[in-house]
Amino acid sequence: DAKTTQPPSMDCAEGRAANLPCNHSTISGNEYVYWYRQIHSQGPQYIIHGLKNNETNEMASLIITEDRKSSTLILPHATLRDTAVYYCIVRAGAGSYQLTFGKGTKLSVIP
Amino acid sequence: GAVVSQHPSWVICKSGTSVKIECRSLDFQATTMFWYRQFPKQSLMLMATSNEGSKATYEQGVEKDKFLINHASLTLSTLTVTSAHPEDSSFYICSATGRGDYEQYFGPGTRLTVT
């Protein structure tokens, strides 16, 4: 699976949008971009995933660049409960279940 | 849907003893379960992958005789840490996937402290 690069930490004011970047320049055509988050001392929580198109669900939006070499996770209105470590993971598509976690981005939402 | 539970949520044991951690899929049949370990301030590291009814596949560097994994049913996998030592103290997390479903659903984790 392709490697990802994320900033180690970010701050965001409560109520503002949090934009978390991820670089995955070696991503191949059949690899998906997944985002998980881990609140302190809990198991990871799935947020969203995408292949080429931008995706949106009730938690977040995922913007993938046209060349697919980077993506941005957007939390539209960050709350204190969104403080967590966010992991961007590139994973092969059909037939591959394994997730390889990097160091992620520690997002701190500030009151 | 897709809820995974772990039991216990935390455990303290003495060095040299064994401890068993259970991972259950509550509302789906888990054909594959994964076990991860996470040390403080570090990321999750995959320890092993188990398919129902088959022997687990361990990642490089993980001792299969020390970390016994059993996936005897489609809803239950267990991880037994044998002859635990203080360096085995960690946060153990399981995840599961269902038949035809490539998503992994994670359990809440088990905090193991070996004294």
Short mmCIF file of C-alpha atoms in Angstrom, two decimals:
data_model
loop_
_atom_site.label_atom_id
_atom_site.label_comp_id
_atom_site.label_asym_id
_atom_site.label_seq_id
_atom_site.Cartn_x
_atom_site.Cartn_y
_atom_site.Cartn_z
CA ASP A 1 0.00 0.00 0.00
CA ALA A 2 1.15 3.54 -0.69
CA LYS A 3 2.66 5.62 2.08
CA THR A 4 0.94 8.72 3.42
CA THR A 5 2.32 11.92 4.94
CA GLN A 6 0.36 14.01 7.42
CA PRO A 7 1.28 16.96 9.63
CA PRO A 8 1.85 15.76 13.20
CA SER A 9 -0.53 18.25 14.77
CA MET A 10 -3.07 20.96 14.02
CA ASP A 11 -5.28 23.30 16.01
CA CYS A 12 -8.75 24.42 15.04
CA ALA A 13 -11.12 26.85 16.72
CA GLU A 14 -14.41 25.38 17.85
CA GLY A 15 -17.15 25.97 15.28
CA ARG A 16 -14.73 26.52 12.44
CA ALA A 17 -13.93 24.08 9.66
CA ALA A 18 -11.00 21.76 10.24
CA ASN A 19 -9.05 20.93 7.10
CA LEU A 20 -6.67 18.01 7.49
CA PRO A 21 -4.26 17.41 4.61
CA CYS A 22 -2.71 14.14 3.49
CA ASN A 23 -0.12 13.47 0.83
CA HIS A 24 -0.09 10.12 -0.94
CA SER A 25 2.01 10.78 -4.02
CA THR A 26 2.70 7.10 -4.75
CA ILE A 27 -0.93 6.03 -4.74
CA SER A 28 -1.84 3.61 -7.49
CA GLY A 29 -4.99 3.38 -9.55
CA ASN A 30 -6.81 0.76 -7.48
CA GLU A 31 -6.01 2.23 -4.07
CA TYR A 32 -8.58 3.99 -1.94
CA VAL A 33 -8.03 6.81 0.54
CA TYR A 34 -9.49 6.06 3.96
CA TRP A 35 -9.76 8.30 6.99
CA TYR A 36 -10.12 7.03 10.54
CA ARG A 37 -9.87 8.87 13.82
CA GLN A 38 -8.95 7.75 17.30
CA ILE A 39 -10.16 9.58 20.34
CA HIS A 40 -7.91 9.10 23.34
CA SER A 41 -7.95 5.53 24.71
CA GLN A 42 -10.62 4.35 22.29
CA GLY A 43 -10.59 2.19 19.18
CA PRO A 44 -10.36 3.87 15.77
CA GLN A 45 -13.55 5.15 14.19
CA TYR A 46 -14.18 5.06 10.46
CA ILE A 47 -14.89 8.49 8.98
CA ILE A 48 -14.96 8.32 5.20
CA HIS A 49 -13.24 6.87 2.17
CA GLY A 50 -12.96 7.62 -1.54
CA LEU A 51 -11.30 6.58 -4.77
CA LYS A 52 -11.39 9.51 -7.19
CA ASN A 53 -14.46 11.59 -6.55
CA ASN A 54 -15.07 13.87 -3.62
CA GLU A 55 -17.19 12.26 -0.95
CA THR A 56 -19.42 13.61 1.80
CA ASN A 57 -21.23 11.96 4.67
CA GLU A 58 -22.73 13.08 7.94
CA MET A 59 -19.33 13.34 9.59
CA ALA A 60 -17.04 14.89 7.01
CA SER A 61 -16.12 15.65 3.43
CA LEU A 62 -13.20 14.17 1.54
CA ILE A 63 -11.62 16.17 -1.24
CA ILE A 64 -9.22 14.23 -3.49
CA THR A 65 -7.07 16.11 -6.00
CA GLU A 66 -7.46 15.29 -9.65
CA ASP A 67 -4.05 13.58 -9.78
CA ARG A 68 -4.98 11.70 -6.56
CA LYS A 69 -1.65 12.53 -4.99
CA SER A 70 -3.20 14.33 -2.04
CA SER A 71 -6.47 14.70 -0.21
CA THR A 72 -8.08 16.83 2.46
CA LEU A 73 -10.49 15.76 5.15
CA ILE A 74 -12.89 18.52 6.10
CA LEU A 75 -14.83 18.62 9.35
CA PRO A 76 -17.24 21.47 8.58
CA HIS A 77 -17.97 22.66 12.11
CA ALA A 78 -15.43 21.28 14.54
CA THR A 79 -16.51 20.63 18.12
CA LEU A 80 -14.47 19.78 21.18
CA ARG A 81 -15.46 16.13 20.70
CA ASP A 82 -13.60 16.12 17.40
CA THR A 83 -10.27 16.36 19.24
CA ALA A 84 -8.53 13.15 18.20
CA VAL A 85 -5.74 11.66 16.11
CA TYR A 86 -6.78 11.47 12.47
CA TYR A 87 -5.28 8.78 10.26
CA CYS A 88 -5.15 8.96 6.48
CA ILE A 89 -4.64 5.47 5.06
CA VAL A 90 -4.23 4.32 1.49
CA ARG A 91 -5.49 0.83 0.94
CA ALA A 92 -5.81 -1.43 -2.04
CA GLY A 93 -9.32 -2.06 -3.21
CA ALA A 94 -10.99 -5.38 -3.79
CA GLY A 95 -9.50 -8.36 -1.99
CA SER A 96 -7.37 -6.47 0.51
CA TYR A 97 -8.55 -5.79 4.05
CA GLN A 98 -5.34 -4.72 5.75
CA LEU A 99 -5.01 -1.21 7.12
CA THR A 100 -1.56 0.22 7.83
CA PHE A 101 -1.69 3.06 10.33
CA GLY A 102 0.85 5.87 10.18
CA LYS A 103 1.37 8.47 12.88
CA GLY A 104 -1.64 10.56 11.92
CA THR A 105 -2.46 14.16 12.76
CA LYS A 106 -3.36 15.16 16.30
CA LEU A 107 -6.21 17.64 15.91
CA SER A 108 -6.89 19.84 18.91
CA VAL A 109 -10.14 21.78 18.82
CA ILE A 110 -9.77 24.92 20.90
CA PRO A 111 -12.76 26.51 22.69
CA GLY B 1 -24.92 -1.76 12.97
CA ALA B 2 -21.42 -3.27 12.76
CA VAL B 3 -20.60 -3.15 16.45
CA VAL B 4 -17.51 -4.81 17.85
CA SER B 5 -17.01 -5.26 21.57
CA GLN B 6 -13.99 -6.22 23.64
CA HIS B 7 -13.77 -7.71 27.09
CA PRO B 8 -12.32 -6.77 29.44
CA SER B 9 -11.86 -3.06 28.81
CA TRP B 10 -8.88 -3.07 31.13
CA VAL B 11 -6.95 -5.72 33.02
CA ILE B 12 -4.05 -5.80 35.44
CA CYS B 13 -2.11 -9.03 35.81
CA LYS B 14 1.07 -10.18 37.46
CA SER B 15 4.20 -10.97 35.51
CA GLY B 16 4.29 -14.60 34.40
CA THR B 17 0.54 -15.09 34.28
CA SER B 18 -1.63 -15.36 31.18
CA VAL B 19 -4.53 -13.13 30.23
CA LYS B 20 -7.27 -13.62 27.67
CA ILE B 21 -8.95 -10.81 25.74
CA GLU B 22 -12.20 -11.40 23.88
CA CYS B 23 -13.36 -9.67 20.72
CA ARG B 24 -16.96 -10.08 19.59
CA SER B 25 -18.90 -8.91 16.58
CA LEU B 26 -22.35 -8.19 17.99
CA ASP B 27 -24.52 -7.75 14.92
CA PHE B 28 -22.66 -9.31 12.03
CA GLN B 29 -20.65 -12.37 11.20
CA ALA B 30 -16.94 -11.59 11.22
CA THR B 31 -15.13 -13.66 8.65
CA THR B 32 -11.83 -11.92 9.40
CA MET B 33 -10.61 -10.40 12.62
CA PHE B 34 -7.49 -8.36 13.23
CA TRP B 35 -5.51 -7.75 16.39
CA TYR B 36 -3.52 -4.56 16.87
CA ARG B 37 -1.24 -3.33 19.64
CA GLN B 38 -0.68 0.30 20.49
CA PHE B 39 2.01 1.55 22.84
CA PRO B 40 1.65 5.01 24.45
CA LYS B 41 1.97 7.88 21.99
CA GLN B 42 2.45 5.47 19.10
CA SER B 43 0.28 4.31 16.25
CA LEU B 44 -1.54 1.01 15.91
CA MET B 45 0.59 -1.92 14.85
CA LEU B 46 -1.03 -4.97 13.31
CA MET B 47 -0.16 -8.12 15.21
CA ALA B 48 -2.12 -10.79 13.41
CA THR B 49 -5.01 -11.58 11.11
CA SER B 50 -7.37 -14.46 11.74
CA ASN B 51 -10.03 -16.04 9.59
CA GLU B 52 -12.80 -18.08 11.15
CA GLY B 53 -11.75 -21.68 11.51
CA SER B 54 -8.19 -21.09 10.34
CA LYS B 55 -4.89 -20.47 12.04
CA ALA B 56 -3.95 -16.85 12.51
CA THR B 57 -1.37 -15.16 10.32
CA TYR B 58 1.14 -13.24 12.42
CA GLU B 59 3.07 -10.16 11.39
CA GLN B 60 6.83 -10.28 11.37
CA GLY B 61 8.28 -9.96 14.84
CA VAL B 62 5.13 -11.07 16.68
CA GLU B 63 5.66 -14.28 18.65
CA LYS B 64 2.83 -16.68 17.81
CA ASP B 65 3.55 -18.85 20.86
CA LYS B 66 3.23 -15.85 23.15
CA PHE B 67 0.16 -14.26 21.59
CA LEU B 68 -2.30 -17.07 21.01
CA ILE B 69 -5.21 -16.19 18.75
CA ASN B 70 -8.33 -18.29 18.39
CA HIS B 71 -11.14 -17.47 15.96
CA ALA B 72 -13.41 -20.42 16.57
CA SER B 73 -16.70 -18.83 15.57
CA LEU B 74 -17.95 -16.11 13.27
CA THR B 75 -18.58 -13.78 16.19
CA LEU B 76 -15.71 -14.40 18.57
CA SER B 77 -11.93 -14.15 18.49
CA THR B 78 -9.69 -14.35 21.52
CA LEU B 79 -6.16 -13.15 22.14
CA THR B 80 -4.28 -14.82 24.97
CA VAL B 81 -1.08 -13.21 26.17
CA THR B 82 0.89 -16.05 27.73
CA SER B 83 3.50 -15.56 30.42
CA ALA B 84 2.94 -11.83 30.35
CA HIS B 85 5.78 -9.46 31.14
CA PRO B 86 5.74 -5.72 31.88
CA GLU B 87 6.86 -4.97 28.30
CA ASP B 88 3.59 -6.55 27.10
CA SER B 89 1.67 -3.74 28.79
CA SER B 90 -0.15 -2.01 25.97
CA PHE B 91 -3.51 -1.12 24.45
CA TYR B 92 -4.85 -4.08 22.46
CA ILE B 93 -7.47 -3.38 19.81
CA CYS B 94 -9.37 -5.80 17.63
CA SER B 95 -11.27 -5.17 14.44
CA ALA B 96 -13.50 -7.26 12.25
CA THR B 97 -14.80 -7.46 8.71
CA GLY B 98 -17.92 -9.22 7.50
CA ARG B 99 -18.45 -11.46 4.50
CA GLY B 100 -18.16 -9.41 1.31
CA ASP B 101 -17.53 -6.26 3.34
CA TYR B 102 -14.09 -4.70 3.11
CA GLU B 103 -14.63 -2.23 5.93
CA GLN B 104 -12.98 -2.82 9.28
CA TYR B 105 -15.01 -2.17 12.39
CA PHE B 106 -12.96 -1.59 15.51
CA GLY B 107 -13.53 -2.58 19.08
CA PRO B 108 -13.05 -0.12 21.97
CA GLY B 109 -9.72 -1.61 23.00
CA THR B 110 -8.35 -3.39 26.09
CA ARG B 111 -5.75 -1.78 28.32
CA LEU B 112 -3.36 -4.41 29.66
CA THR B 113 -1.02 -3.60 32.53
CA VAL B 114 1.46 -6.23 33.65
CA THR B 115 3.00 -5.64 37.06
#
